[in-house]
Coordinates of C-alpha atoms in Angstrom, one line a residue:
Chain A
M1 CA -90.7 70.9 60.6
K2 CA -91.9 67.7 58.8
I3 CA -94.7 68.7 57.2
S4 CA -92.8 72.2 56.2
I5 CA -90.2 70.2 54.5
I6 CA -92.6 68.0 52.5
K7 CA -94.5 71.1 51.7
S8 CA -91.3 72.7 50.4
I9 CA -90.3 69.8 48.4
K10 CA -93.5 69.8 47.0
N11 CA -93.6 73.3 46.0
N12 CA -90.0 73.1 44.8
S13 CA -90.9 70.0 42.5
K14 CA -94.1 72.0 41.2
S15 CA -91.9 75.0 40.4
I16 CA -89.7 72.6 38.5
I17 CA -92.2 71.3 36.5
L18 CA -93.9 74.5 35.5
S19 CA -90.6 76.1 34.4
T20 CA -89.5 72.9 32.7
T21 CA -93.1 73.0 30.8
A22 CA -92.4 76.9 29.9
F23 CA -89.2 75.9 28.4
W24 CA -90.3 73.4 26.0
V25 CA -93.0 75.8 25.1
V26 CA -90.9 78.4 24.5
L27 CA -88.5 76.1 22.4
L28 CA -91.5 74.1 20.3
S29 CA -92.9 77.8 19.2
W30 CA -89.6 78.9 18.3
I31 CA -88.8 75.7 16.0
I32 CA -92.5 76.0 14.5
A33 CA -91.8 79.7 14.2
A34 CA -88.3 79.6 12.3
G35 CA -89.9 76.8 9.9
N36 CA -92.0 79.8 8.4
F37 CA -89.3 82.9 8.4
N38 CA -86.1 83.5 6.5
P39 CA -83.2 82.6 9.2
L40 CA -81.9 86.2 8.5
I41 CA -85.0 87.2 10.3
L42 CA -85.3 84.4 12.8
P43 CA -83.0 81.6 12.9
S44 CA -83.8 77.9 14.0
P45 CA -82.6 76.9 17.5
A46 CA -80.2 74.5 15.6
Q47 CA -78.6 77.4 13.6
V48 CA -78.2 79.5 16.8
F49 CA -76.7 76.4 18.8
S50 CA -74.4 75.9 15.6
A51 CA -73.4 79.4 16.0
L52 CA -72.6 79.4 19.8
V53 CA -70.8 76.3 19.2
E54 CA -68.6 78.1 16.7
L55 CA -68.2 81.4 18.8
F56 CA -66.7 79.4 21.7
E57 CA -64.3 77.3 19.2
S58 CA -63.0 80.6 17.6
G59 CA -62.3 81.8 21.1
K60 CA -64.5 84.7 20.2
L61 CA -66.7 83.9 23.0
Q62 CA -64.1 84.0 25.7
H63 CA -62.2 86.9 24.4
H64 CA -65.3 89.0 24.3
L65 CA -66.7 88.2 27.4
F66 CA -63.6 88.3 29.6
I67 CA -63.5 92.1 28.3
T68 CA -67.1 92.5 29.1
L69 CA -66.9 91.0 32.6
R70 CA -64.0 92.8 32.9
R71 CA -65.4 96.2 32.4
T72 CA -68.6 95.4 34.2
F73 CA -66.9 94.1 37.7
I74 CA -64.8 97.6 37.5
G75 CA -67.6 99.9 36.8
Y76 CA -69.8 97.7 39.2
F77 CA -67.7 97.7 42.1
S78 CA -66.4 101.4 41.8
A79 CA -70.3 102.3 41.9
V80 CA -70.9 100.1 45.1
I81 CA -67.6 101.3 46.9
V82 CA -68.7 105.0 46.2
G83 CA -72.2 104.5 46.4
F84 CA -71.9 102.8 50.0
L85 CA -69.6 105.7 50.9
L86 CA -71.7 108.5 49.7
A87 CA -74.5 107.1 51.5
L88 CA -72.7 106.9 54.8
V89 CA -71.3 110.4 54.4
L90 CA -75.2 111.7 53.6
S91 CA -76.6 110.2 56.0
K92 CA -74.7 111.6 58.6
S93 CA -74.0 115.1 57.4
F94 CA -76.9 117.5 56.9
I95 CA -74.8 120.2 54.2
F96 CA -73.6 117.2 52.2
R97 CA -77.2 116.0 52.2
K98 CA -78.4 119.3 50.7
I99 CA -75.9 119.6 48.2
L100 CA -75.6 116.1 46.9
R101 CA -78.8 114.3 47.2
P102 CA -80.3 116.7 44.1
V103 CA -77.1 115.6 42.3
I104 CA -77.9 112.1 42.7
T105 CA -81.7 112.7 41.4
V106 CA -80.4 114.2 38.3
I107 CA -77.9 111.4 37.4
Q108 CA -80.5 108.8 38.4
S109 CA -83.1 110.6 36.1
T110 CA -80.8 111.3 32.9
P111 CA -81.3 108.7 30.5
P112 CA -78.6 106.3 30.0
I113 CA -78.2 107.3 26.0
I114 CA -77.0 110.7 27.2
W115 CA -74.8 109.4 29.4
L116 CA -73.3 107.2 26.5
V117 CA -73.0 110.0 24.1
L118 CA -71.2 112.5 26.8
A119 CA -69.1 109.3 27.2
V120 CA -68.3 108.8 23.8
I121 CA -67.3 112.7 23.4
W122 CA -65.2 112.9 26.3
F123 CA -63.6 109.5 26.3
G124 CA -64.0 108.6 22.7
I125 CA -64.6 105.0 21.2
S126 CA -62.7 101.8 21.7
D127 CA -61.7 103.1 25.2
D128 CA -62.6 101.0 28.1
F129 CA -63.4 104.3 29.7
T130 CA -66.6 104.7 27.8
P131 CA -68.6 101.4 29.3
I132 CA -67.0 101.6 32.8
F133 CA -68.3 105.4 33.0
L134 CA -71.4 104.5 32.0
I135 CA -72.0 101.5 34.3
F136 CA -70.7 103.4 36.8
V137 CA -72.8 106.4 36.5
V138 CA -76.0 104.0 35.9
S139 CA -75.7 101.8 38.9
L140 CA -74.2 104.4 41.2
P141 CA -77.8 106.0 42.2
V142 CA -79.1 102.3 43.0
I143 CA -76.6 101.7 45.2
F144 CA -76.7 104.8 46.8
I145 CA -80.5 105.2 47.4
N146 CA -80.9 101.5 48.9
I147 CA -77.8 102.0 51.3
F148 CA -79.3 105.3 52.2
E149 CA -82.9 104.4 52.6
G150 CA -81.3 101.4 54.9
I151 CA -79.5 103.7 56.9
K152 CA -82.2 105.7 57.6
S153 CA -84.4 102.6 58.6
I154 CA -81.7 101.4 61.1
D155 CA -83.5 100.7 64.6
I156 CA -82.7 103.8 66.7
E157 CA -83.7 101.5 69.7
L158 CA -80.9 98.8 69.0
I159 CA -78.7 101.6 69.0
E160 CA -79.9 102.8 72.5
M161 CA -79.4 99.5 73.9
A162 CA -75.9 99.3 72.9
R163 CA -75.3 102.8 74.1
V164 CA -76.5 102.1 77.4
Y165 CA -74.4 99.1 77.8
N166 CA -71.2 101.3 77.0
S167 CA -70.9 99.8 73.6
S168 CA -67.9 101.6 71.5
K169 CA -68.9 103.6 68.5
K170 CA -66.6 101.0 66.5
K171 CA -68.7 98.2 67.9
I172 CA -71.9 99.8 67.1
F173 CA -70.8 100.2 63.7
F174 CA -69.7 97.0 63.2
E175 CA -72.3 95.0 65.0
I176 CA -75.4 96.9 64.4
Y177 CA -75.1 99.3 61.5
L178 CA -73.4 96.7 59.1
P179 CA -75.7 93.9 59.7
S180 CA -78.9 96.2 59.5
L181 CA -77.9 97.3 56.3
I182 CA -77.2 94.1 54.9
P183 CA -80.6 93.2 53.4
Y184 CA -80.4 96.4 51.7
F185 CA -76.9 96.0 50.6
L186 CA -77.8 92.6 49.0
S187 CA -80.9 93.9 47.2
A188 CA -78.9 97.0 45.9
L189 CA -76.2 94.4 44.6
S190 CA -78.7 92.5 42.7
I191 CA -80.6 95.2 41.2
A192 CA -77.5 97.3 40.1
F193 CA -75.9 94.1 38.8
A194 CA -78.8 93.9 36.3
F195 CA -78.5 97.7 35.4
A196 CA -74.7 97.6 35.2
W197 CA -74.7 94.0 33.0
K198 CA -77.2 95.9 30.3
S199 CA -75.3 99.2 30.4
T200 CA -72.1 97.5 29.3
I201 CA -73.7 95.7 26.7
F202 CA -75.4 98.9 25.3
A203 CA -72.0 100.9 25.6
E204 CA -69.9 98.4 24.0
Y205 CA -72.4 98.4 21.0
L206 CA -72.2 102.1 20.5
G207 CA -69.2 103.2 22.2
S208 CA -66.4 100.7 22.0
A209 CA -64.3 98.5 19.6
S210 CA -64.3 95.2 21.8
G211 CA -66.6 93.3 24.2
V212 CA -69.7 91.4 23.9
G213 CA -71.7 94.3 23.0
F214 CA -69.4 95.3 20.1
A215 CA -69.5 91.7 18.7
L216 CA -73.3 92.2 18.6
S217 CA -73.2 95.1 16.9
V218 CA -70.7 93.4 14.4
A219 CA -73.0 90.5 14.1
N220 CA -75.9 93.0 13.3
N221 CA -73.8 94.6 10.7
N222 CA -72.9 91.5 8.8
L223 CA -76.5 90.3 9.1
E224 CA -75.3 87.1 11.0
T225 CA -78.7 86.7 12.9
A226 CA -78.0 83.4 14.5
E227 CA -74.8 84.8 16.2
L228 CA -77.1 87.8 17.5
F229 CA -79.4 85.3 19.0
A230 CA -76.3 83.5 20.1
W231 CA -74.8 86.5 22.1
A232 CA -78.0 87.0 23.3
I233 CA -78.3 83.8 24.8
I234 CA -75.1 84.1 26.5
L235 CA -75.7 87.4 28.0
V236 CA -79.1 86.2 29.5
L237 CA -77.7 83.1 30.8
F238 CA -74.7 85.0 32.4
M239 CA -77.5 87.4 34.3
L240 CA -79.4 84.5 35.3
I241 CA -76.4 82.6 36.9
V242 CA -75.1 85.8 38.8
E243 CA -78.7 86.1 40.1
Y244 CA -79.4 82.3 41.2
V245 CA -75.8 80.9 41.6
I246 CA -74.2 84.0 43.4
L247 CA -76.7 86.6 44.5
Q248 CA -79.8 84.7 46.1
P249 CA -78.0 81.7 47.6
L250 CA -75.6 84.4 49.1
Q251 CA -78.9 86.3 50.5
T252 CA -80.3 83.0 52.1
R253 CA -76.9 82.6 53.6
V254 CA -76.2 86.1 55.1
M255 CA -80.0 86.2 56.2
R256 CA -80.3 83.1 58.0
W257 CA -81.3 84.9 61.0
R258 CA -84.7 85.8 59.4
E259 CA -86.0 82.3 59.1
N260 CA -88.7 81.5 61.2
E261 CA -88.3 77.7 61.8
Chain B
M1 CA -78.7 105.8 103.1
N2 CA -76.8 105.9 100.3
K3 CA -78.2 107.5 96.9
A4 CA -77.5 105.6 94.0
I5 CA -79.3 108.2 91.5
E6 CA -80.3 111.6 92.6
F7 CA -82.7 113.6 90.2
K8 CA -82.5 117.7 91.1
N9 CA -84.8 119.8 89.9
I10 CA -85.2 117.9 86.5
K11 CA -87.1 119.5 83.4
K12 CA -87.5 118.0 80.2
S13 CA -90.0 119.3 77.3
Y14 CA -90.7 118.1 73.8
G15 CA -91.6 121.0 71.9
N16 CA -94.2 123.2 73.7
L17 CA -94.8 120.1 76.0
T18 CA -93.1 119.7 79.3
V19 CA -92.8 116.1 80.1
V20 CA -91.1 116.5 83.4
D21 CA -91.3 119.7 85.2
N22 CA -88.9 120.5 87.8
R23 CA -89.0 117.2 89.6
S24 CA -86.7 115.5 92.5
F25 CA -86.4 112.2 93.7
E26 CA -84.1 109.7 94.3
V27 CA -83.1 106.0 94.4
N28 CA -81.4 104.5 97.5
E29 CA -78.8 102.2 97.0
G30 CA -80.0 98.4 98.1
E31 CA -83.5 99.5 97.5
I32 CA -86.1 98.8 94.7
T33 CA -87.5 102.4 94.0
C34 CA -90.7 102.2 91.8
L35 CA -92.1 105.2 89.7
L36 CA -95.7 104.5 88.9
G37 CA -98.1 106.2 87.1
P38 CA -100.7 106.0 84.1
S39 CA -99.5 106.3 80.3
G40 CA -98.4 110.0 79.6
S41 CA -97.5 110.4 83.0
G42 CA -93.9 110.6 81.9
K43 CA -92.3 107.7 83.1
T44 CA -90.5 106.4 80.1
T45 CA -88.7 109.7 79.8
I46 CA -87.7 109.9 83.5
Y47 CA -86.6 106.2 82.4
K48 CA -84.4 107.7 79.5
L49 CA -83.1 110.5 81.2
A50 CA -81.7 108.1 84.3
A51 CA -80.2 105.9 81.3
G52 CA -78.5 108.9 79.9
L53 CA -80.3 108.6 76.4
I54 CA -81.7 112.0 76.9
R55 CA -80.5 115.2 78.7
P56 CA -82.3 117.3 80.9
E57 CA -82.9 121.1 80.1
Q58 CA -82.4 121.8 83.5
G59 CA -81.4 120.5 86.9
E60 CA -78.7 117.5 87.5
I61 CA -78.7 113.8 87.9
N62 CA -76.5 112.9 90.1
Y63 CA -75.2 109.0 90.4
K64 CA -73.1 106.9 92.5
K65 CA -69.8 106.6 91.2
G66 CA -68.5 102.8 90.0
L67 CA -71.9 101.5 89.8
R68 CA -72.3 99.1 87.0
S69 CA -76.1 99.7 85.7
A70 CA -77.9 97.4 83.4
Y71 CA -81.3 98.1 81.6
V72 CA -84.3 96.2 80.6
F73 CA -86.6 97.7 77.9
Q74 CA -90.4 97.6 77.6
S75 CA -90.0 95.5 74.7
P76 CA -87.2 93.2 74.0
R77 CA -84.3 95.2 72.1
L78 CA -82.5 91.9 71.0
L79 CA -80.2 92.2 67.7
P80 CA -82.2 89.8 65.4
W81 CA -78.8 88.8 63.2
K82 CA -77.3 87.6 66.9
T83 CA -78.3 84.2 68.6
V84 CA -79.8 84.4 72.0
E85 CA -76.2 83.4 73.5
E86 CA -74.5 86.1 71.4
N87 CA -77.3 88.8 72.3
I88 CA -75.9 88.1 76.0
I89 CA -72.3 88.3 75.1
F90 CA -73.1 91.7 73.1
A91 CA -73.4 93.3 76.6
Q92 CA -71.2 91.0 78.8
E93 CA -68.1 91.6 76.9
N94 CA -68.3 95.5 77.6
Y95 CA -68.1 94.3 81.2
L96 CA -66.6 90.8 82.0
N97 CA -63.8 88.7 81.1
K98 CA -64.9 85.7 79.2
D99 CA -64.7 82.9 81.5
K100 CA -66.8 84.8 84.4
A101 CA -69.2 85.8 81.7
K102 CA -69.4 82.3 80.1
K103 CA -70.3 81.1 83.9
I104 CA -72.7 83.7 84.4
R105 CA -74.6 83.2 81.1
D106 CA -74.8 79.4 81.1
E107 CA -76.4 79.6 84.6
L108 CA -78.7 81.9 83.8
L109 CA -79.8 80.2 80.8
E110 CA -80.3 77.1 82.4
L111 CA -82.4 78.6 85.4
N112 CA -84.9 80.3 83.1
G113 CA -85.0 77.2 80.9
L114 CA -83.6 78.7 77.6
G115 CA -80.5 76.6 77.9
D116 CA -81.6 74.7 74.4
F117 CA -82.3 78.1 72.9
K118 CA -79.0 79.9 72.8
D119 CA -78.1 79.1 69.5
S120 CA -81.8 80.3 68.1
Y121 CA -82.2 83.5 66.9
P122 CA -84.8 86.1 68.2
A123 CA -87.2 85.6 65.2
Q124 CA -87.7 81.8 66.3
L125 CA -88.8 82.6 69.8
S126 CA -91.8 83.7 71.4
G127 CA -92.6 87.1 72.9
G128 CA -92.3 86.0 76.3
M129 CA -89.0 84.2 75.6
K130 CA -87.4 87.2 74.0
Q131 CA -88.4 89.3 76.9
R132 CA -86.7 86.9 79.3
V133 CA -83.6 86.9 77.3
E134 CA -83.6 91.0 77.7
I135 CA -83.8 90.4 81.4
I136 CA -81.0 87.6 81.3
R137 CA -79.1 90.0 79.5
A138 CA -79.5 92.7 81.9
L139 CA -78.5 90.5 84.9
A140 CA -75.7 88.7 83.1
I141 CA -73.5 91.8 83.2
W142 CA -73.7 91.2 87.0
P143 CA -74.7 94.9 87.5
D144 CA -75.2 96.7 90.8
L145 CA -77.8 99.0 89.5
L146 CA -80.8 97.6 87.5
L147 CA -83.1 100.2 85.4
L148 CA -86.4 98.4 84.4
D149 CA -88.8 100.3 82.3
E150 CA -92.2 98.2 82.3
P151 CA -90.0 95.0 82.2
F152 CA -93.3 92.8 82.2
K153 CA -95.6 94.8 80.0
S154 CA -95.8 92.2 77.2
V155 CA -95.4 88.8 79.0
D156 CA -98.2 86.6 80.2
T157 CA -99.3 86.5 84.1
Q158 CA -97.7 83.1 84.7
L159 CA -94.2 84.4 83.3
K160 CA -94.7 87.7 85.2
L161 CA -95.0 86.1 88.5
N162 CA -92.1 84.0 87.6
L163 CA -90.1 87.0 86.7
R164 CA -90.7 89.0 89.5
K165 CA -89.4 86.1 91.7
M166 CA -86.4 85.9 89.8
L167 CA -86.2 89.7 90.1
L168 CA -86.3 89.6 93.7
R169 CA -84.0 86.8 94.2
F170 CA -81.3 88.5 92.4
Y171 CA -81.9 91.5 94.4
E172 CA -81.5 89.6 97.7
E173 CA -78.6 87.9 96.2
M174 CA -76.8 90.6 94.7
N175 CA -77.6 93.5 96.9
L176 CA -79.1 95.3 93.9
T177 CA -80.5 98.6 93.6
V178 CA -83.3 98.7 91.4
L179 CA -85.4 101.5 89.7
L180 CA -88.7 100.1 88.3
I181 CA -90.8 101.8 86.0
T182 CA -94.4 100.4 85.9
H183 CA -98.1 101.7 85.6
D184 CA -99.2 98.4 87.6
P185 CA -100.1 99.4 91.3
E186 CA -100.0 95.6 92.5
E187 CA -96.5 95.1 91.1
A188 CA -95.5 98.3 92.8
V189 CA -96.8 97.1 95.9
L190 CA -95.5 93.9 96.2
L191 CA -91.8 94.9 94.7
A192 CA -91.0 98.4 95.8
D193 CA -89.4 99.7 98.9
K194 CA -90.5 103.2 97.8
I195 CA -93.1 104.2 95.3
Y196 CA -93.6 107.4 93.7
I197 CA -97.0 108.2 92.1
L198 CA -96.6 110.3 89.1
G199 CA -99.2 112.4 88.0
D200 CA -100.6 113.7 84.8
K201 CA -98.8 117.2 84.1
G202 CA -94.9 117.4 84.1
A203 CA -94.4 114.1 86.0
N204 CA -95.9 115.9 89.0
I205 CA -95.2 113.4 91.8
K206 CA -98.6 113.0 93.5
K207 CA -97.9 111.0 96.4
E208 CA -94.9 108.6 97.9
F209 CA -95.5 105.8 99.7
S210 CA -92.5 103.6 101.9
I211 CA -93.1 100.0 102.5
N212 CA -90.9 98.7 105.2
Q213 CA -91.6 94.9 104.5
K214 CA -89.4 92.2 103.3
Q215 CA -90.4 91.4 99.6
E216 CA -90.9 88.0 100.0
K217 CA -93.0 88.2 103.2
R218 CA -95.7 90.4 101.0
K219 CA -99.2 89.5 99.9
L220 CA -102.0 91.4 98.3
S221 CA -104.3 90.2 100.7
D222 CA -102.6 91.9 103.7
N223 CA -104.5 94.5 104.5
K224 CA -102.2 97.3 104.8
L225 CA -101.2 96.4 101.3
Y226 CA -104.6 96.3 99.9
D227 CA -105.2 100.1 101.3
I228 CA -102.4 101.1 99.6
V229 CA -103.3 99.6 96.2
Q230 CA -106.8 101.3 96.8
E231 CA -105.3 104.7 97.5
I232 CA -103.3 104.5 94.4
I233 CA -106.2 103.6 92.1
S234 CA -108.5 106.3 93.6
I235 CA -105.2 108.8 93.0
F236 CA -105.1 107.6 89.1
M237 CA -108.6 108.3 88.9
E238 CA -108.6 111.5 89.8
I239 CA -105.6 111.9 87.5
V240 CA -107.5 110.4 84.5
D241 CA -110.7 112.0 85.4
D242 CA -112.5 110.3 83.0
Y243 CA -116.1 111.1 83.1
R244 CA -117.1 109.6 79.2
W245 CA -118.9 106.4 80.8
E246 CA -120.6 107.8 83.6
K247 CA -124.0 108.1 83.8
D248 CA -124.6 111.7 84.3
G249 CA -126.8 112.9 82.0
R250 CA -124.3 114.1 79.3
T251 CA -123.5 110.6 78.0
E252 CA -127.2 109.3 78.0
K253 CA -127.7 112.1 75.3
I254 CA -125.0 110.9 73.1
F255 CA -126.2 107.5 73.4
D256 CA -129.9 108.2 72.5
K257 CA -127.9 110.1 69.4
M258 CA -126.3 107.0 68.3
K259 CA -129.5 104.7 68.9
G260 CA -131.0 107.2 66.6
R261 CA -133.9 108.3 68.9

């Protein structure tokens, strides 16, 4: 126990040292490289930082980020709910499985740009609908497939045990099905969020008149490369925060029964 | 003698393979009935039939009304996301009120030296401990009928002897009816009032033994019991008919080949 704690501290500090070193290496190379290029091609970290501050002070950052977040969450959570329900229905019904399973594969293998073009045709530019549609259609198969696999891997022996001990269907659903699905659900959440976040930006860049993606396209058109970099940093940071501050701790907390010590 | 379970002309096949072919036998109330056979003799299928997990194609299984049955499976079927105590409650709450359930559970855990582990998750326990929890869960619903499928298969000798003693104690104190499935002739002879020897094809009942001696007085060194064990083993040898290692000329040739002569 004690040894393992010491080991984990050692491993932790090792990984902190490694990632800090990597950070400084990247930053230094950036500074050196930026010295040799026109800021239109590669702005320096200082220029990007001041662009960041400007975005914040003008309120542009908050405005567009909020719009993007709202769209991401609407599209993402509808995909989560629909994907989950679809997986439940398809795993129970042979007919639905035969009809809908290929449809989902088609949705999954269609390149996002096709969906985006279609969405622009159907819903037009400057609407919330276009990015939300794209997020939904890109995240849905990810959620569905993970949950569907999860349902297939539920331990039949545990269900048998519950049945011989006279457990109700409701109890079996809530106390065996749902907990079995949690690992699959969490990994679906995490993968789908990365998809959703990228799709939002993509859709806003090409098919919307607001949001971070739109701000990116404006900065690009105006040759504001420093602002472009600033947005990129915001996007990556946000993704990291969701992954490491929300999703991973959630995973550790919900799956504490998997710990071996 | 009242019958707790009665199998009448039961038939069960998987595809072309008839695993149980027109078999009848009964489990008398207040007795330990043992189904003994080598692997592949249809024991587990009979167990599943008795538990109602699968249905016979033919024949009927009659149960005495109002008996509460508990189950112990070959390998522990514990819910990994529930603690030891929660796993026991999972079965108990379908039968007992909270106060009674807690009293029984606490005593059983304490008697088995698992009091300190009631908040542990299965992943934190050894294999033997898990199987003990499996058995405690069965006893903790305060059953009338106990169905055991090779309950001691995966535990070491010392624990096996201990668990057998526990089983016998409960059998006497609670006037239990027990159906025990095992492949171990010694175990059958030490525990059972009635033994059915299952054969190779379709769970053919090769022979029945009744032992009219209190279990606590039985010793394997006792001539009568020893003779029964020997007889069972010779029936097993007939069933298996494994000539491959006999020095009968055939195998010598094979060994010669392998040795490259």
